[in-house]
Coordinates of C-alpha atoms in Angstrom, one line a residue:
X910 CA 17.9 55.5 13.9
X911 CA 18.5 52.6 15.4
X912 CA 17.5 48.6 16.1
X913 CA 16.0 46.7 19.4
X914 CA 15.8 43.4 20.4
X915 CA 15.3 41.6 23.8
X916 CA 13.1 39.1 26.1
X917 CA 11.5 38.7 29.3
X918 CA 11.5 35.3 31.1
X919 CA 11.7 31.8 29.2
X920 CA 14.2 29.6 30.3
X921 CA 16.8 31.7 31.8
X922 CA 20.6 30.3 31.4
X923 CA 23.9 31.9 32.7
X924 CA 24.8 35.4 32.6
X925 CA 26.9 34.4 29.5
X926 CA 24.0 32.5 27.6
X927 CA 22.2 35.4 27.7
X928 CA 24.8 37.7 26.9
X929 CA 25.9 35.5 23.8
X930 CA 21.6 35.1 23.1
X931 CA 21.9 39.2 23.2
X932 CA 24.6 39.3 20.7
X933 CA 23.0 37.5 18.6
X934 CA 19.9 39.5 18.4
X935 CA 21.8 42.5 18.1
X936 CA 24.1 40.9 15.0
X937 CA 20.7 40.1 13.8
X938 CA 19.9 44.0 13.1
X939 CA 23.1 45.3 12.9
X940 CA 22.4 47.4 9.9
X941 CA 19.8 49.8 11.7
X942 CA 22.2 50.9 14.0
X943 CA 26.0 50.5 13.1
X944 CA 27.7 52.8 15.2
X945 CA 27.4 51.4 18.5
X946 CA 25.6 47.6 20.1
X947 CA 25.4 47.6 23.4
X948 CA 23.2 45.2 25.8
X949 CA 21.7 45.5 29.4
X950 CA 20.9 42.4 31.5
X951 CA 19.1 42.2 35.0
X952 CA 19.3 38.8 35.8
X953 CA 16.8 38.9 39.1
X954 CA 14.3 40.2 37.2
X955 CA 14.9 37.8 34.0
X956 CA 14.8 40.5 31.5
X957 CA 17.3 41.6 28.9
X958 CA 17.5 44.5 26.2
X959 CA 19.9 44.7 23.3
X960 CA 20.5 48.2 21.3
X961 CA 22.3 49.0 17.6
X962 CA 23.0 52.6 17.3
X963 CA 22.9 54.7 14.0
X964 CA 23.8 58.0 16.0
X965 CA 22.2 61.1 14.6
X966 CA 22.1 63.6 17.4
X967 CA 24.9 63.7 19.4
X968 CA 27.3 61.0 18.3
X969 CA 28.9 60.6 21.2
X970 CA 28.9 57.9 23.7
X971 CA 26.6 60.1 25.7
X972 CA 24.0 58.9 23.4
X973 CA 24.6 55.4 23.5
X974 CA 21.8 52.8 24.4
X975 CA 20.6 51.3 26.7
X976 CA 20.1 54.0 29.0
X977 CA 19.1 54.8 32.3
X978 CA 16.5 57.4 33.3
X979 CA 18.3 60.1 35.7
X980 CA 16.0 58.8 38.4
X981 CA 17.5 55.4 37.8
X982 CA 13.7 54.3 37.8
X983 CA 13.5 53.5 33.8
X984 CA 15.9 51.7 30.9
X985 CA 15.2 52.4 27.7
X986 CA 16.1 50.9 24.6
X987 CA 14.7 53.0 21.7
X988 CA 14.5 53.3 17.8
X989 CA 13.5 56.8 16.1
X990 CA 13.7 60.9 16.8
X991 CA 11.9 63.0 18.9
X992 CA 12.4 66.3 17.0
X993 CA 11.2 68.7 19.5
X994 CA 13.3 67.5 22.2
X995 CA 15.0 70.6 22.5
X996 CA 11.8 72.3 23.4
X997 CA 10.8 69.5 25.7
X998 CA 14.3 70.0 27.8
X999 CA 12.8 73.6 27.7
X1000 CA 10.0 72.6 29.5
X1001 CA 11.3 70.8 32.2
X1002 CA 13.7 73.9 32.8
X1003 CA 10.5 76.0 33.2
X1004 CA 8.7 73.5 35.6
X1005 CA 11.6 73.7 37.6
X1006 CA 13.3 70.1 36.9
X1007 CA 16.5 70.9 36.3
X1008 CA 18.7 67.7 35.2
X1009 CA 22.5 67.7 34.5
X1010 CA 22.5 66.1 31.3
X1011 CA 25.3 64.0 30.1
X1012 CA 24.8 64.8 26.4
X1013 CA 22.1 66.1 24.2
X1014 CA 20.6 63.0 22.6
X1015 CA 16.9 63.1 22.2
X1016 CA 16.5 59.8 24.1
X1017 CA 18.0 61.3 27.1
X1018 CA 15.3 63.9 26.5
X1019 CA 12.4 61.3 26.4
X1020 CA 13.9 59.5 29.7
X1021 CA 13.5 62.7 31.5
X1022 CA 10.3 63.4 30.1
X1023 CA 9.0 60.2 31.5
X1024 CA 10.2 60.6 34.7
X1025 CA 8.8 63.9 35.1
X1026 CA 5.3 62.8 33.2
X1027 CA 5.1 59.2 33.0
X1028 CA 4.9 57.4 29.9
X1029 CA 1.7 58.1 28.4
X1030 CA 2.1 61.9 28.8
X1031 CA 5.7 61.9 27.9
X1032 CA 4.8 60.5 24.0
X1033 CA 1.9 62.6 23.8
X1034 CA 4.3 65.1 24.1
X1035 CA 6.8 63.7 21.8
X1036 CA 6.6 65.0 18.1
X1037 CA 8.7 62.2 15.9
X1038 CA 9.0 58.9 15.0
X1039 CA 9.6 55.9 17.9
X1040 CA 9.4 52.1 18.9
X1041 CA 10.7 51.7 22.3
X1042 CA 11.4 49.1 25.1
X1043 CA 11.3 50.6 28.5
X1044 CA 11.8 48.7 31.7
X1045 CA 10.4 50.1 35.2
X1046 CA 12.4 48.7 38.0
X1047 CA 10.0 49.7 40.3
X1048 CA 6.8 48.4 38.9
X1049 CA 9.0 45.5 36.9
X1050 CA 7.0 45.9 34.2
X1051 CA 8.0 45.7 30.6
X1052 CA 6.4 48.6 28.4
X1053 CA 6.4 48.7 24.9
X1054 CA 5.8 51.7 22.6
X1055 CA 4.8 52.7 18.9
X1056 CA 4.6 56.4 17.6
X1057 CA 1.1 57.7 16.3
X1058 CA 1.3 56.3 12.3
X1059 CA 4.0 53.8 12.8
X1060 CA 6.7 55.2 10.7
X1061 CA 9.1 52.5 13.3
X1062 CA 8.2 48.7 13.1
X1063 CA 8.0 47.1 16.6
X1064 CA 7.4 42.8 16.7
X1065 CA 6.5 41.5 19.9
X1066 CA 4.9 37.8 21.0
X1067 CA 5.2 35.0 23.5
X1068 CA 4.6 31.7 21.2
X1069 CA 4.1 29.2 24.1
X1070 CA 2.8 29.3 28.0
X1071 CA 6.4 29.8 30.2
X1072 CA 8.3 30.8 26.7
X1073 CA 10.4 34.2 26.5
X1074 CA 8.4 37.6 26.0
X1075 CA 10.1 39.1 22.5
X1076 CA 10.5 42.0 20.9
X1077 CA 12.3 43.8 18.7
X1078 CA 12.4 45.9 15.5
X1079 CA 12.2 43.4 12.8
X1080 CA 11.5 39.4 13.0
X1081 CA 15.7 38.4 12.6
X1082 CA 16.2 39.7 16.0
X1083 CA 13.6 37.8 17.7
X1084 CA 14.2 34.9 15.3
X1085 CA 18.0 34.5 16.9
X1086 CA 16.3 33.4 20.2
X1087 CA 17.0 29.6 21.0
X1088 CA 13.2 29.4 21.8
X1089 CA 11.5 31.2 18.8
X1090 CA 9.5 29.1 16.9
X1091 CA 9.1 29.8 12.9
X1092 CA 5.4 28.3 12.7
X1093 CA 3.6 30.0 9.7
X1094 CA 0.0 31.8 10.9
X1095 CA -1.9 30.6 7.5
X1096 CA -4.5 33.8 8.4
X1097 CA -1.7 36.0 7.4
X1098 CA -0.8 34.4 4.6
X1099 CA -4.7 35.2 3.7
X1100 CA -4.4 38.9 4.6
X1101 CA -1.2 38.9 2.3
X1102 CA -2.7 37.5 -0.7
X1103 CA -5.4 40.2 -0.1
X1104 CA -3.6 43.0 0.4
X1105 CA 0.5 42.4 -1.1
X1106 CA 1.4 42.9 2.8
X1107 CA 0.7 41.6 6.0
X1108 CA -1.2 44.2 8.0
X1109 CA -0.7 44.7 12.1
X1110 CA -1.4 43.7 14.0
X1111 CA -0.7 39.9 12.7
X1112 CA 2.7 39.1 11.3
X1113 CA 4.3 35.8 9.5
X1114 CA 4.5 33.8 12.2
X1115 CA 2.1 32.1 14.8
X1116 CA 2.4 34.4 18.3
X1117 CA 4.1 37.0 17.1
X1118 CA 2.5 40.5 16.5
X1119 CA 2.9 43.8 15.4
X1120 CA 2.3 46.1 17.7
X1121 CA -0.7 48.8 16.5
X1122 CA 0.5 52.6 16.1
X1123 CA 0.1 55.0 18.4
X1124 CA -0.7 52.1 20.9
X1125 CA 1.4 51.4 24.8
X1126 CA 2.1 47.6 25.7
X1127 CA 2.5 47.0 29.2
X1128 CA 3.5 43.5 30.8
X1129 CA 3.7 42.7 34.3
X1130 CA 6.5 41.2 35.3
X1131 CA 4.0 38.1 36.7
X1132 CA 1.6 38.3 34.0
X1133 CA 1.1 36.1 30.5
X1134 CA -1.0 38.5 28.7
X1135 CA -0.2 41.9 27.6
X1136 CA -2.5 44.5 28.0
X1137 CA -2.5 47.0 25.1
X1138 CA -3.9 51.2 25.1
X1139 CA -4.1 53.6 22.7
X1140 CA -2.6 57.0 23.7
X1141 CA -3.0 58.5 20.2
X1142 CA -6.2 57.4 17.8
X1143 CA -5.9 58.6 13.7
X1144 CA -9.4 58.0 13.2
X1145 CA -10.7 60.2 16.7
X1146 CA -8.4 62.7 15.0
X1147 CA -9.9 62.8 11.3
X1148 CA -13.3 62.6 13.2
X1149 CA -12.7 65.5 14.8
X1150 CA -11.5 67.7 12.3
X1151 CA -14.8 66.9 10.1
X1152 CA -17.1 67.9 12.9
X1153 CA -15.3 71.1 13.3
X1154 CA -13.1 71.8 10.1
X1155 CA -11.2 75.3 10.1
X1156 CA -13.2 78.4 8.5
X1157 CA -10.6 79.5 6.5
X1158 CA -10.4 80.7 3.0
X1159 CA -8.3 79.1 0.3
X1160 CA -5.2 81.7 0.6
X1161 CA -5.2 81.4 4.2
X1162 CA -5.3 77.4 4.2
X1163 CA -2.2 77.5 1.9
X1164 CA 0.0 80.3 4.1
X1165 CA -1.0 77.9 6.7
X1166 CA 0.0 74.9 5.7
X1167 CA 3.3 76.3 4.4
X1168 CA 3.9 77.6 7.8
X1169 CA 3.2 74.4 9.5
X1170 CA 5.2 71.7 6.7
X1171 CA 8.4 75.1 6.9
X1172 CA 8.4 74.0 10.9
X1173 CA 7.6 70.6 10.5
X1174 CA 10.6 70.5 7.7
X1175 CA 12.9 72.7 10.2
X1176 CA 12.8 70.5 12.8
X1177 CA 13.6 67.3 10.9
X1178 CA 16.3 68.9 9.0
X1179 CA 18.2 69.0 12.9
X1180 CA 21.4 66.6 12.6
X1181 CA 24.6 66.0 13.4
X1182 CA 25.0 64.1 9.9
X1183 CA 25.0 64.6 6.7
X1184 CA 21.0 65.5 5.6
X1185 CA 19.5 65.2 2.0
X1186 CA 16.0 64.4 0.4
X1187 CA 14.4 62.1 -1.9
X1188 CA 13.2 64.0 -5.1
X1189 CA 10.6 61.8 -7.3
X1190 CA 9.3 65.4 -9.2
X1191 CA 6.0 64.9 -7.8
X1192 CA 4.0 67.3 -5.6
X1193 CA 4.4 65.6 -2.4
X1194 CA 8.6 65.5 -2.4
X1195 CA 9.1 68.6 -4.5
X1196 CA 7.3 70.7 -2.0
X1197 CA 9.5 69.5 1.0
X1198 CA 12.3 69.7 -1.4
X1199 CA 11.7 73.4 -2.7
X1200 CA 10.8 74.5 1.4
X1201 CA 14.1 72.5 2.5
X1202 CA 16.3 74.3 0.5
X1203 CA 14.2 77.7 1.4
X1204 CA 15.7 76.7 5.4
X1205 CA 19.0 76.0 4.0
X1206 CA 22.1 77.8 3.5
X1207 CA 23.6 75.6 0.8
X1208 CA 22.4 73.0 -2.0
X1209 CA 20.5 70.3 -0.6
X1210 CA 21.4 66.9 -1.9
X1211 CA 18.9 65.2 -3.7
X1212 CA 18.2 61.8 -5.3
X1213 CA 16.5 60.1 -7.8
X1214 CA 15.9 56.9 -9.4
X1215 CA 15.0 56.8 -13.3
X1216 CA 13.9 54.3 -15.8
X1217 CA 15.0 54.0 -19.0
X1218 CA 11.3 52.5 -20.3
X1219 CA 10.0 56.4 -20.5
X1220 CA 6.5 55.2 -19.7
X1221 CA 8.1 54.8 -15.8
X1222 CA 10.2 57.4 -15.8
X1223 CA 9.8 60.2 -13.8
X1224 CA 13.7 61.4 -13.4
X1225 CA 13.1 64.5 -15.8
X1226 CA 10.5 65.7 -13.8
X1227 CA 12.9 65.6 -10.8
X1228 CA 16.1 67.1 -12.8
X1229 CA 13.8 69.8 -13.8
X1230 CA 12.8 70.5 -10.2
X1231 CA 16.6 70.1 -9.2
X1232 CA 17.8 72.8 -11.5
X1233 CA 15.0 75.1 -11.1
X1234 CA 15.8 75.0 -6.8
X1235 CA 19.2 74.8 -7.2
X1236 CA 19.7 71.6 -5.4
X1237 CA 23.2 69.2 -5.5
X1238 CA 21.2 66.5 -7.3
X1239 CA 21.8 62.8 -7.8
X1240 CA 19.9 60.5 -10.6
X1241 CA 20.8 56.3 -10.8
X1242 CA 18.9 55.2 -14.5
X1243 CA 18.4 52.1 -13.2
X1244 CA 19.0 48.5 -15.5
X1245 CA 16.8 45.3 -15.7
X1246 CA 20.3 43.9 -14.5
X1247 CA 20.5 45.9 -11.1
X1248 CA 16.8 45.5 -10.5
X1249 CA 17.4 41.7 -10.7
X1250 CA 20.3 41.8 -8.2
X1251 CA 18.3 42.7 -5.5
X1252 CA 15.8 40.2 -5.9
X1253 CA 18.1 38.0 -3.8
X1254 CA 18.4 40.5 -1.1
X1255 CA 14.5 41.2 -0.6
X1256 CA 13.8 38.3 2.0
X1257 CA 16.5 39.2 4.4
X1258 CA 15.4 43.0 4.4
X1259 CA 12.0 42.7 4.4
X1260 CA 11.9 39.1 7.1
X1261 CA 7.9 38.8 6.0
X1262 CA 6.5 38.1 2.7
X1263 CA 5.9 41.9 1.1
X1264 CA 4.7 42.3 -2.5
X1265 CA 4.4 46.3 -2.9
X1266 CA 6.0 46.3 -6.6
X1267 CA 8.3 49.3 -5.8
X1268 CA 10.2 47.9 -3.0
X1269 CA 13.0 47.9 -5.3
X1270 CA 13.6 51.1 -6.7
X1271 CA 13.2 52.0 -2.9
X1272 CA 15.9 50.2 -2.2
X1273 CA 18.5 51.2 -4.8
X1274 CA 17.4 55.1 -4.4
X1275 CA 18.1 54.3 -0.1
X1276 CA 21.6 52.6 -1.5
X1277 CA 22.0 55.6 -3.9
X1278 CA 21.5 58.3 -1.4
X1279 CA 23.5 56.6 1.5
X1280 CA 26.7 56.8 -0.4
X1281 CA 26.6 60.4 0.4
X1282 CA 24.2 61.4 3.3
X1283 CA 23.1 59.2 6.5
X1284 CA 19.5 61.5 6.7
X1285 CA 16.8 61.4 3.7
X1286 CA 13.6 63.2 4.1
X1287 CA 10.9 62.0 1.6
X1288 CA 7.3 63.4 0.5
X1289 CA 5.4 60.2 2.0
X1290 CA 2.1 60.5 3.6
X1291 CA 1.0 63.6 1.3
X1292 CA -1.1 61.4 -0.8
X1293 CA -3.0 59.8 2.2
X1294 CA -3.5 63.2 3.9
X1295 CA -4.4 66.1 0.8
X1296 CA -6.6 63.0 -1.0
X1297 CA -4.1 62.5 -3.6
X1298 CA -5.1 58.9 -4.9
X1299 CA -7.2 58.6 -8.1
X1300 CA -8.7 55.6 -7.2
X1301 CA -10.7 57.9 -4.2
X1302 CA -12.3 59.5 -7.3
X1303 CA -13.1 56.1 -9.5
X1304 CA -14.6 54.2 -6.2
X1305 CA -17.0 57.7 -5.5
X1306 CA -18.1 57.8 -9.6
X1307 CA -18.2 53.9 -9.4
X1308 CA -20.9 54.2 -6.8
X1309 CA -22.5 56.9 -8.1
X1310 CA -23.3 55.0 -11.1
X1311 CA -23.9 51.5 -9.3
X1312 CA -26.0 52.3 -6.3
X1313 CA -29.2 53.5 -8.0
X1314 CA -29.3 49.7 -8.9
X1315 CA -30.9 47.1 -7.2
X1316 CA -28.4 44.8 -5.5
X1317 CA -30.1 41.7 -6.3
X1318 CA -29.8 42.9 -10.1
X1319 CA -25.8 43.9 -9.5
X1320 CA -25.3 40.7 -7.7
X1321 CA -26.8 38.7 -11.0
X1322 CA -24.3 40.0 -13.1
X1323 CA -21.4 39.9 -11.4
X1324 CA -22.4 36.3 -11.2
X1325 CA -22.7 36.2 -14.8
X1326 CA -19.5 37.8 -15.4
X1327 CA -17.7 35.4 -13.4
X1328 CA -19.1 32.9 -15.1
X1329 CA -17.8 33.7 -18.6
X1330 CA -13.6 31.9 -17.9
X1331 CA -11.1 34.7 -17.5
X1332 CA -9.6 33.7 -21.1
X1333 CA -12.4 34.1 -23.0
X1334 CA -12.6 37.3 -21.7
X1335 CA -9.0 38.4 -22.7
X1336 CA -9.7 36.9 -25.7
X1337 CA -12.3 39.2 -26.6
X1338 CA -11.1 42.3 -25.5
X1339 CA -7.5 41.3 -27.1
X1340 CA -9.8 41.1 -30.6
X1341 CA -10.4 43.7 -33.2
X1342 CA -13.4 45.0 -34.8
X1343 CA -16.9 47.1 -34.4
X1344 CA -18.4 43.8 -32.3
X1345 CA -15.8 44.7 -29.2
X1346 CA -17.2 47.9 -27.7
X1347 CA -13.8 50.5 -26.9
X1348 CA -14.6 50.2 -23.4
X1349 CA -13.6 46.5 -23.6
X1350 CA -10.6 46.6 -25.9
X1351 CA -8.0 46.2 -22.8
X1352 CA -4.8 43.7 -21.8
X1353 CA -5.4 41.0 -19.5
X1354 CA -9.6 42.1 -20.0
X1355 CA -10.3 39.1 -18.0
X1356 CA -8.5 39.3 -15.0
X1357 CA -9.7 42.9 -14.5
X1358 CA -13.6 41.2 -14.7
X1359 CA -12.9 38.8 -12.6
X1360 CA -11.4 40.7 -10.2
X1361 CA -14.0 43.9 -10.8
X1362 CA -17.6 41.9 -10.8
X1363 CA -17.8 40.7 -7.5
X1364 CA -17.6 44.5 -6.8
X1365 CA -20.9 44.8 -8.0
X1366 CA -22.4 43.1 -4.8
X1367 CA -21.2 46.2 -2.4
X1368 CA -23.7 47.3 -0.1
X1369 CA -21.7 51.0 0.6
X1370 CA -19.3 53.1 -1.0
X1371 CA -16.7 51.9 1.8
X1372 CA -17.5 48.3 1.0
X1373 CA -16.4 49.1 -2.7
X1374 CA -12.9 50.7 -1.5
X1375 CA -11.8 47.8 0.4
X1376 CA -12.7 45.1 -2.4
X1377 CA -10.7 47.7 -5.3
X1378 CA -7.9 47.6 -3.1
X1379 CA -8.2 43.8 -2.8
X1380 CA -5.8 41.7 -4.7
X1381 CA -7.7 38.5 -3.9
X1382 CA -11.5 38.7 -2.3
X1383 CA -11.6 35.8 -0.7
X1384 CA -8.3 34.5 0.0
X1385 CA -9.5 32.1 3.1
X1386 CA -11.0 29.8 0.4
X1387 CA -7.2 28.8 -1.2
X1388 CA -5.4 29.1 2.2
X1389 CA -5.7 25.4 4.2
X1390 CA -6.1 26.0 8.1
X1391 CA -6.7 29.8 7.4
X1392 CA -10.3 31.3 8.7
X1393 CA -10.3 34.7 6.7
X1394 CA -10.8 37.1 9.6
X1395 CA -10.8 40.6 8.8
X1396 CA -8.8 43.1 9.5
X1397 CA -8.1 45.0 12.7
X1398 CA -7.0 48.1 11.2
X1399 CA -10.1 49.5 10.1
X1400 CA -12.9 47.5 11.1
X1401 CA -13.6 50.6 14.1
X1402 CA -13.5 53.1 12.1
X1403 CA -16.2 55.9 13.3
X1404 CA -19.3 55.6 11.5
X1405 CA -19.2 59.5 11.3
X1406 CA -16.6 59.0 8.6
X1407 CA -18.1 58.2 5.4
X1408 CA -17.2 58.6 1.4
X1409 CA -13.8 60.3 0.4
X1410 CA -13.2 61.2 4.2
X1411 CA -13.2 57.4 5.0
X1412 CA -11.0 56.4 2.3
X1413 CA -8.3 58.5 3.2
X1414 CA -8.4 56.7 6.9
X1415 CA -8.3 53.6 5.5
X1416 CA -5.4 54.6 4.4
X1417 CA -4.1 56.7 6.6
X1418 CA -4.5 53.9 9.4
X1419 CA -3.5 50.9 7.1
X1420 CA -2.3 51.4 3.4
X1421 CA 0.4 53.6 4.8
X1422 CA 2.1 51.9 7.7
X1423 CA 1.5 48.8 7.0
X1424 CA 2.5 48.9 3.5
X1425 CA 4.1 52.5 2.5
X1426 CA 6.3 53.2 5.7
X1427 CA 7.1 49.1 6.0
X1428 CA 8.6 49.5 2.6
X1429 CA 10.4 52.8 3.3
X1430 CA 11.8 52.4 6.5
X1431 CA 13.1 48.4 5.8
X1432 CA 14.6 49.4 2.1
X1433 CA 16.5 52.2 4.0
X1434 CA 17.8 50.6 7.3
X1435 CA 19.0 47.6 5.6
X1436 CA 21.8 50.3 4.0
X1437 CA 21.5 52.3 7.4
X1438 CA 19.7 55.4 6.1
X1439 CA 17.7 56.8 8.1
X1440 CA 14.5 58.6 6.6
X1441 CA 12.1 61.2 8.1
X1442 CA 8.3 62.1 7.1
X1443 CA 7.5 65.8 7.0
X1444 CA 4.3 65.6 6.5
X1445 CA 3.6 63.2 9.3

C-alpha cells in the first residue's frame, strides 16, 4: 500500500521549488507508504508525481515508485494490489509479449499490461484494489484511476482558471501545495450533516473532488476540464445478475461461494510480509478467518478489540472462534481512557469531517494489529453484498404497513407529530403507567419522532431507505450558502432495481465506500497497515 501526490501546471518555479513542493506532499502522507518516497519531475511538460512506498510484494528497490512502463510510454504512480498479477504476466507470456522484468512487483505487472492493452482494458483486467496516477508522454495527458468499489481514496481538483491540477491520496498531500486553497464547500457540509460522511464525489473543500469508483480521469495536457468514464458500473452489475440470477440449488450456491471467497482469500493472502486478519466473531470475518486458516500452514494471527460495557462487547464471540480454528489470537479490552486519546488524532487521519461512531475502535484494532503484522484482511462488504443489514428488513415491513395509506393522510400526521416539541415527547415516553402505550416507552422518544415522521411522506419504498439512513432531512435549511443538491451516488440507479435489491446498491455504491472503506482504509494507513477485502 502506498500514498500519491502531485500536479500539473500552475505556476511552475525552478527545478528545486518543485522538488522541495514534491517533498512536501510526499512528507504529507508519509504514513501510507514508509519504506521508500521517491518523486518524478518533467519540467517541459509541467507535471510532477510524488510516491510513499509500504512495499508488500517484492520489497526491493525493483518495486520502487514512480515507474516507467517498459515501453518508456507511461509513469505511474500507484496506491493498492493487483492480486492476479501473476496470472496477468501469464498472459502476456502466452500472447507472445515477453518482457524482461526487473522485479516482480504487481505495478510492474499493471505497466505492462497497459502497454500491451491500454488503460481501460488493462484495469478491467486487474482484480484488486487501486488509485493511480499515470502520465502518457506521448499523448501528455494525465490519467487518473479508481478501482471498481473504491476500497483506495483518490482527491483530485483544480480550484482556480491557470491554478495547478492536484491529486493525491488524501487532502494533506494536496493541501502542502503553495497554491491550494482551504475554502469550505458549505454543500458538503450539508451532505455531512445528512449522512456522518461526505460522499464522492464532493469533498471538504471548494474544487476539490473525489474521484467516483470504478471511474478513468483523463486530462489533456491543454485542457481545463477533466473528462471522466466509467470502465466498471456496480449498479449495471447488480442489474444484471437480477435479470438472469444463477439456477442453482441452495447446496450448490454455498459450494460455490466457498469456492470462489477460498480463491478470492488465496490470492490476497500472497505477501512478502507478515499477513493476519481482523476477527470481530461475526459471520462476515469468521468465515474469511476459518477459510484463511483452511489455506494456511500455520496459526493465522488474529485481532480483536473488546469492551468492557458487555452490551458492546463482542471479543468472546471472537475468542471462541479463535480457539475453535486454532488461530494465534490477539484481544486489546479497550478503556474510556484510550478511546479519549485518539480523539486528538482523528482530524489528521481522517483530513475531512467523518462522524461514523466506530472510527475509533478501527483505529486502535489497526494500531493493535500493526504491532505484529503489516497485512490484515477483514470481513467488510459481506453485509452490503448477502443483505446482512436489519434495517433492509424494518424499511420493507415499514412500507408494507404505510403504503396502503393515503399520503395526504401520512403527510397530516407526520405534520402533527412534528408539531408536538421533541421534549414533550421524551417526556412522555420517559413516564410510567397504563396511559403510555409499550410501544412508546423508549429514551430520547422524541428525537426518534422527529426524526421518524417526516418518513411518513415517502412516495416509494426507496424514498423511505434514504430518509432512515438520514441523520438530518433537510440539512440545506441550517447550512448558509449551501443549496442541498442531492447526491450523485445513487441518484442513476436503474429503475429495474427496486425493494431489498435497491437497498443493497445503495449501499453497495455509497454507504460502503464512502463511509465503510473511508473509515477502514484511513484508520489503518495512518499506522501503515495495509488491509484487503475478500469479499470485494
Amino acid at each position: 500500500m502506498c500514498g500519491i501526490a502531485g500536479f500539473v501546471g500552475g505556476d511552475w518555479g525552478t527545478a528545486r521549488e518543485i522538488a522541495a513542493i514534491l517533498a512536501r506532499m510526499n512528507l504529507a502522507v508519509l504514513h501510507r507508504g514508509p519504506d521508500h518516497s521517491g518523486s518524478w519531475i518533467d519540467d517541459e511538460a509541467r507535471v510532477a508525481f510524488a510516491h510513499d512506498r509500504l512495499a508488500i510484494i517484492d520489497r526491493s528497490p525493483a518495486g520502487n515508485q514512480p515507474m516507467e512502463s517498459p515501453s518508456g510510454r507511461w509513469v505511474i504512480s500507484y496506491n493498492g494490489e493487483i492480486y492476479n498479477h501473476q496470472e496477468i504476466r501469464e498472459e502476456l507470456k502466452q500472447a507472445g509479449l515477453n518482457h524482461a522484468w526487473r522485479g516482480h512487483s504487481d505495478t510492474e505487472t499493471l505497466l505492462a499490461a497497459i502497454d500491451a492493452w491500454g488503460v481501460r482494458e488493462a484495469l478491467r483486467r486487474s482484480k484488486g484494489m487501486f488509485a493511480l496516477a499515470l502520465w502518457d508522454r506521448s499523448e501528455r495527458q494525465l490519467i487518473l484511476a479508481r478501482d471498481r468499489i473504491g476500497e483506495k481514496p483518490l482527491y483530485y481538483g483544480r480550484q482556480e482558471p491557470g491554478g495547478p491540477f492536484l491529486f493525491g491520496s488524501e487532502l494533506k498531500a494536496l493541501r502542502e501545495h503553495p497554491q491550494f486553497l482551504a475554502d469550505i464547500d458549505r454543500d458538503a457540509v450539508a451532505l455531512l450533516l445528512r449522512h456522518n460522511y461526505i460522499p464522492a464525489p464532493c469533498s471538504i473543500y471548494r474544487g476539490i473532488r473525489k474521484l467516483p469508483p470504478g471511474c478513468v480521469l483523463s486530462l489533456g495536457n491543454r485542457s481545463s476540464e477533466p473528462v471522466i468514464e466509467r470502465y466498471w458500473s456496480g449498479a449495471d452489475v447488480a442489474e444484471a445478475g437480477l435479470a438472469k440470477p444463477l439456477e442453482l440449488s441452495d447446496d450448490e450456491a454455498v459450494d460455490m461461494l466457498e469456492q470462489r471467497l477460498g480463491a478470492a482469500i488465496s490470492g490476497q493472502m500472497i505477501a512478502d510480509v507478515p499477513l493476519g486478519a481482523f476477527l470481530s466473531g461475526g459471520i462476515d470475518s469468521s468465515t474469511v478467518v476459518a477459510l484463511m486458516q483452511r489455506l494456511s500452514s500455520r496459526p493465522v494471527k488474529t485481532f480483536t478489540i473488546g469492551f468492557h460495557e458487555t452490551a458492546f462487547n463482542e471479543a468472546e464471540h471472537a475468542k471462541a472462534v479463535a480457539i475453535h480454528l486454532g488461530t494465534e489470537h490477539t484481544e486489546l479490552y479497550v478503556t474510556a481512557a484510550q478511546a479519549r486519546d485518539v480523539i486528538p488524532k482523528l482530524p489528521c487521519i481522517y483530513d475531512e469531517p467523518f462522524a461514523d461512531s466506530s472510527q475509533i475502535p478501527t483505529h486502535l484494532i489497526a494500531q493493535l494489529a500493526r504491532e505484529h503484522v503489516t497485512v490484515a484482511l477483514s470481513g467488510d462488504a459481506g453485509d452490503e453484498l448477502f443483505g446482512g443489514y436489519d434495517r433492509y428488513l424494518v424499511a420493507s415491513g415499514l412500507w408494507q404497513k404505510m403504503s396502503g395509506v393515503p399520503r395526504p393522510i401520512r403527510g397530516a400526521a407526520a405534520k402533527a407529530a412534528m408539531a408536538v416539541p421533541a421534549g414533550a415527547w421524551t417526556k412522555f415516553g420517559n413516564a410510567s403507567g397504563p396511559f403510555v402505550p409499550k410501544l412508546l416507552r423508549m429514551t430520547r422518544l422524541g428525537d426518534k419522532v422527529h426524526r421518524g415522521a417526516p418518513l411518513l411522506r415517502s412516495q416509494s419504498v426507496a424514498e423511505l431507505y434514504e430518509g432512515l439512513l438520514s441523520l438530518w432531512h433537510n440539512p440545506g435549511t441550517v447550512v448558509i450558502g449551501a443549496d442541498g443538491r442531492p447526491d450523485a451516488s445513487t441518484s442513476s440507479l436503474p429503475a429495474g432495481l427496486r425493494g431489498i435489491d435497491r437497498m443493497m446498491a445503495t449501499d453497495m455504491l455509497a454507504y460502503l465506500p464512502d463511509d465503510i472503506l473511508v473509515k477502514v482504509d484511513r484508520a489503518a494507513m495512518a499506522v501503515s497497515l495495509e488491509t484487503r477485502a475478500p469479499f470485494l
